[in-house]
Amino acid sequence: MAQFQAAQADTVIAPSLLAADFARLAEAADAVEGAVDWLHVDVMDNHFVPNLTLGPPIVKSLKAATDIPLDCHLMIERPDRWAVGYAELGAYNVTFHAEAADDPVALAKDLRAAGAKAGLAVDRDTPVEDYLDLLPEFDTLLIMTIKAGFGGQEFIPAMLDKVRTARRRADSGHLELRIEVDGGIAEDTIAAAAEAGADAFVAGTAVYGAADPADAARRLRARADAARTPR
């Protein structure tokens, strides 16, 4: 039986463009149009994580190329310097890492003032308990179910304890909070994440490694919906 009574009635599927062909990002967006809710944009700076990926020029181009809301995940140092710029480019949701932020609440307020939803991310080795009191200031809590920095890693089931802890706090505080999971989400893992209390799901290779990305996204949604529906 599912333990989670969804605070948010709808399931969010957010395919990660990290798994798409970087030469064809507009086509990657078109391939999932109508089947997904957000496009997840992994921003890495080769400092906070040992990888270098997408940045503001790509986000600007994507915003012009697709109507799908952009979910920007900033795996960068000094998010206070860069995060608001993504909101100003039209990102729907801008998530920065708790481990990199000097004043998460102040930055969340700045993001909201710039027109974006504000998200807080916690990496694999970061206790979520340290940030529970801040959750009312955020729209999204992103819990890494791998170590941030690279796609294609294997899902870590132990990370779902963080999801359960955060969901209990969100429910007890009557918070309108998305709990997003990122890392190794696929058809064989999404149900467990949904049962734990997640309602937004980042999937990379599970979508863009499929012959039909839109169909893959729909299958993920069906599994998550079934797991989130109390029986």
Coordinates of C-alpha atoms in Angstrom, one line a residue:
M1 CA 0.0 0.0 0.0
A2 CA 1.3 3.5 -0.8
Q3 CA 2.3 5.4 2.3
F4 CA 2.1 8.8 0.6
Q5 CA -1.0 10.9 0.3
A6 CA 0.1 13.4 -2.3
A7 CA 0.2 17.0 -1.3
Q8 CA 0.5 17.9 -5.0
A9 CA -2.1 16.0 -7.0
D10 CA -0.1 16.0 -10.2
T11 CA 3.1 14.1 -11.0
V12 CA 5.9 16.1 -12.6
I13 CA 8.1 14.4 -15.2
A14 CA 11.3 16.3 -16.0
P15 CA 13.6 14.7 -18.5
S16 CA 17.2 15.7 -18.1
L17 CA 18.8 17.3 -21.2
L18 CA 22.1 16.0 -19.9
A19 CA 21.2 12.7 -21.6
A20 CA 20.1 14.4 -24.8
D21 CA 22.2 15.2 -27.9
F22 CA 23.7 18.6 -27.1
A23 CA 23.8 19.4 -30.8
R24 CA 20.0 18.9 -31.0
L25 CA 18.5 20.3 -27.8
A26 CA 15.6 22.0 -29.5
E27 CA 14.7 18.7 -31.2
A28 CA 15.1 16.9 -27.8
A29 CA 12.5 19.3 -26.4
D30 CA 10.2 18.7 -29.3
A31 CA 10.5 15.0 -28.8
V32 CA 8.8 15.1 -25.4
E33 CA 6.4 18.0 -26.0
G34 CA 3.0 17.1 -24.5
A35 CA 4.4 14.2 -22.5
V36 CA 6.4 16.0 -19.8
D37 CA 6.0 18.9 -17.4
W38 CA 9.4 20.4 -17.2
L39 CA 12.8 20.1 -19.0
H40 CA 15.6 19.6 -16.5
V41 CA 18.7 21.6 -17.3
D42 CA 21.8 20.5 -15.5
V43 CA 24.2 23.4 -15.0
M44 CA 27.7 22.3 -13.9
D45 CA 30.7 24.6 -13.5
N46 CA 33.6 22.2 -13.1
H47 CA 34.2 23.5 -9.6
F48 CA 31.3 22.5 -7.4
V49 CA 31.2 19.2 -9.4
P50 CA 33.9 17.8 -11.7
N51 CA 32.0 18.4 -14.9
L52 CA 31.2 21.3 -17.3
T53 CA 27.8 21.4 -19.0
L54 CA 25.1 24.0 -19.9
G55 CA 25.0 27.6 -19.1
P56 CA 23.0 30.8 -19.6
P57 CA 23.3 31.1 -23.4
I58 CA 21.8 27.6 -23.8
V59 CA 19.0 28.4 -21.4
K60 CA 18.2 31.6 -23.3
S61 CA 18.1 29.6 -26.6
L62 CA 16.0 26.9 -25.1
K63 CA 13.5 29.4 -23.7
A64 CA 13.0 30.7 -27.2
A65 CA 12.8 27.2 -28.7
T66 CA 10.2 25.5 -26.4
D67 CA 7.2 26.3 -24.3
I68 CA 8.1 23.5 -21.8
P69 CA 9.0 25.1 -18.4
L70 CA 12.7 25.0 -17.7
D71 CA 13.8 23.4 -14.5
C72 CA 17.4 24.7 -14.0
H73 CA 19.5 22.7 -11.5
L74 CA 22.6 24.7 -10.6
M75 CA 25.5 22.5 -9.5
I76 CA 27.8 25.5 -9.2
E77 CA 29.8 27.4 -6.7
R78 CA 28.6 30.9 -5.7
P79 CA 24.9 30.5 -6.7
D80 CA 24.2 33.9 -5.2
R81 CA 26.1 35.4 -8.1
W82 CA 24.5 33.4 -10.9
A83 CA 21.2 32.0 -9.9
V84 CA 19.0 35.1 -10.4
G85 CA 20.3 35.4 -14.0
Y86 CA 18.6 32.1 -14.8
A87 CA 15.3 33.4 -13.4
E88 CA 15.7 36.5 -15.5
L89 CA 16.2 34.4 -18.6
G90 CA 12.8 32.9 -18.0
A91 CA 13.5 29.6 -16.1
Y92 CA 10.4 28.3 -14.4
N93 CA 12.3 26.8 -11.5
V94 CA 15.8 27.5 -10.3
T95 CA 17.4 25.1 -7.9
F96 CA 20.7 25.7 -6.2
H97 CA 22.7 23.5 -3.8
A98 CA 22.5 24.0 -0.1
E99 CA 26.2 23.0 0.2
A100 CA 27.2 26.0 -2.0
A101 CA 24.9 28.8 -0.7
D102 CA 25.9 31.2 2.0
D103 CA 22.3 32.4 2.7
P104 CA 19.8 30.0 1.1
V105 CA 16.7 31.9 2.3
A106 CA 17.9 35.3 0.9
L107 CA 18.7 33.7 -2.5
A108 CA 15.3 32.0 -2.6
K109 CA 13.6 35.4 -2.0
D110 CA 15.7 36.9 -4.8
L111 CA 14.7 34.1 -7.2
R112 CA 11.0 34.5 -6.4
A113 CA 11.3 38.3 -6.9
A114 CA 12.9 37.6 -10.3
G115 CA 9.9 35.6 -11.3
A116 CA 11.1 32.0 -10.8
K117 CA 10.2 29.2 -8.4
A118 CA 13.0 28.7 -5.8
G119 CA 14.5 25.2 -5.3
L120 CA 17.0 23.9 -2.7
A121 CA 19.1 20.8 -3.6
V122 CA 20.8 18.5 -1.2
D123 CA 23.6 16.2 -2.4
R124 CA 24.0 12.5 -1.6
D125 CA 26.1 13.0 1.6
T126 CA 24.2 16.0 3.0
P127 CA 21.7 15.4 5.8
V128 CA 18.3 16.8 4.9
E129 CA 17.5 17.4 8.5
D130 CA 19.9 20.4 8.5
Y131 CA 17.5 22.2 6.1
L132 CA 14.0 21.2 7.2
D133 CA 13.4 24.5 8.9
L134 CA 14.0 26.3 5.7
L135 CA 11.5 24.4 3.6
P136 CA 8.7 27.0 4.0
E137 CA 10.9 29.4 2.0
F138 CA 11.1 27.1 -1.0
D139 CA 8.9 25.8 -3.8
T140 CA 11.0 22.7 -4.5
L141 CA 13.3 20.5 -2.6
L142 CA 15.6 18.4 -4.9
I143 CA 17.0 15.3 -3.3
M144 CA 19.9 13.7 -5.2
T145 CA 19.5 10.0 -5.4
I146 CA 23.1 9.7 -6.7
K147 CA 26.2 11.8 -6.2
A148 CA 25.8 15.1 -8.1
G149 CA 28.0 15.7 -11.2
F150 CA 27.5 12.9 -13.7
G151 CA 24.6 11.3 -15.5
G152 CA 24.1 7.6 -15.9
Q153 CA 24.8 6.6 -12.2
E154 CA 22.9 3.9 -10.3
F155 CA 20.0 4.9 -8.1
I156 CA 20.8 4.8 -4.4
P157 CA 17.7 3.5 -2.5
A158 CA 19.0 4.7 0.9
M159 CA 18.4 8.3 -0.3
L160 CA 14.7 7.7 -0.1
D161 CA 14.9 8.1 3.7
K162 CA 15.6 11.7 3.0
V163 CA 12.5 11.9 0.8
R164 CA 10.3 10.4 3.6
T165 CA 11.7 12.8 6.2
A166 CA 11.1 15.8 4.0
R167 CA 7.6 14.6 3.0
R168 CA 6.7 14.2 6.7
R169 CA 7.8 17.7 7.4
A170 CA 6.1 19.2 4.4
D171 CA 2.8 17.4 5.2
S172 CA 2.9 18.3 8.9
G173 CA 3.6 22.0 8.0
H174 CA 1.0 22.0 5.2
L175 CA 3.6 23.2 2.8
E176 CA 3.1 23.5 -1.0
L177 CA 6.4 21.9 -1.7
R178 CA 7.6 19.9 -4.6
I179 CA 9.9 17.1 -3.6
E180 CA 12.0 16.2 -6.6
V181 CA 14.4 13.3 -7.0
D182 CA 17.3 13.2 -9.4
G183 CA 19.6 10.3 -10.3
G184 CA 18.9 6.8 -11.6
I185 CA 15.2 7.4 -12.0
A186 CA 13.8 4.8 -14.4
E187 CA 10.9 2.4 -14.7
D188 CA 12.3 0.1 -12.1
T189 CA 13.0 2.9 -9.5
I190 CA 10.4 5.6 -9.9
A191 CA 7.6 3.8 -8.0
A192 CA 9.8 3.5 -4.9
A193 CA 10.6 7.2 -5.1
A194 CA 6.9 8.1 -5.5
E195 CA 5.9 5.9 -2.6
A196 CA 8.5 7.6 -0.4
G197 CA 6.9 11.0 -1.1
A198 CA 8.5 12.4 -4.2
D199 CA 6.2 14.1 -6.7
A200 CA 8.7 15.4 -9.3
F201 CA 11.0 13.1 -11.1
V202 CA 14.2 13.8 -13.2
A203 CA 15.0 11.1 -15.7
G204 CA 17.8 11.2 -18.1
T205 CA 18.8 8.1 -20.0
A206 CA 15.4 6.5 -19.1
V207 CA 13.8 9.1 -21.5
Y208 CA 16.5 10.2 -23.9
G209 CA 18.0 6.8 -24.2
A210 CA 14.7 5.4 -25.4
A211 CA 13.7 5.0 -29.0
D212 CA 10.5 7.0 -28.3
P213 CA 11.3 9.6 -25.5
A214 CA 7.7 10.7 -25.2
D215 CA 6.4 7.2 -24.7
A216 CA 9.1 6.5 -22.2
A217 CA 8.0 9.6 -20.3
R218 CA 4.4 8.5 -20.3
R219 CA 5.4 5.1 -19.0
L220 CA 7.3 6.8 -16.1
R221 CA 4.3 8.9 -15.3
A222 CA 2.0 5.9 -15.2
R223 CA 4.3 4.1 -12.8
A224 CA 4.6 7.1 -10.5
D225 CA 0.9 7.9 -10.6
A226 CA 0.1 4.3 -9.6
A227 CA 2.5 4.4 -6.7
R228 CA 1.3 7.8 -5.5
T229 CA -2.4 6.8 -5.6
P230 CA -3.5 5.5 -2.1
R231 CA -5.0 2.0 -2.4

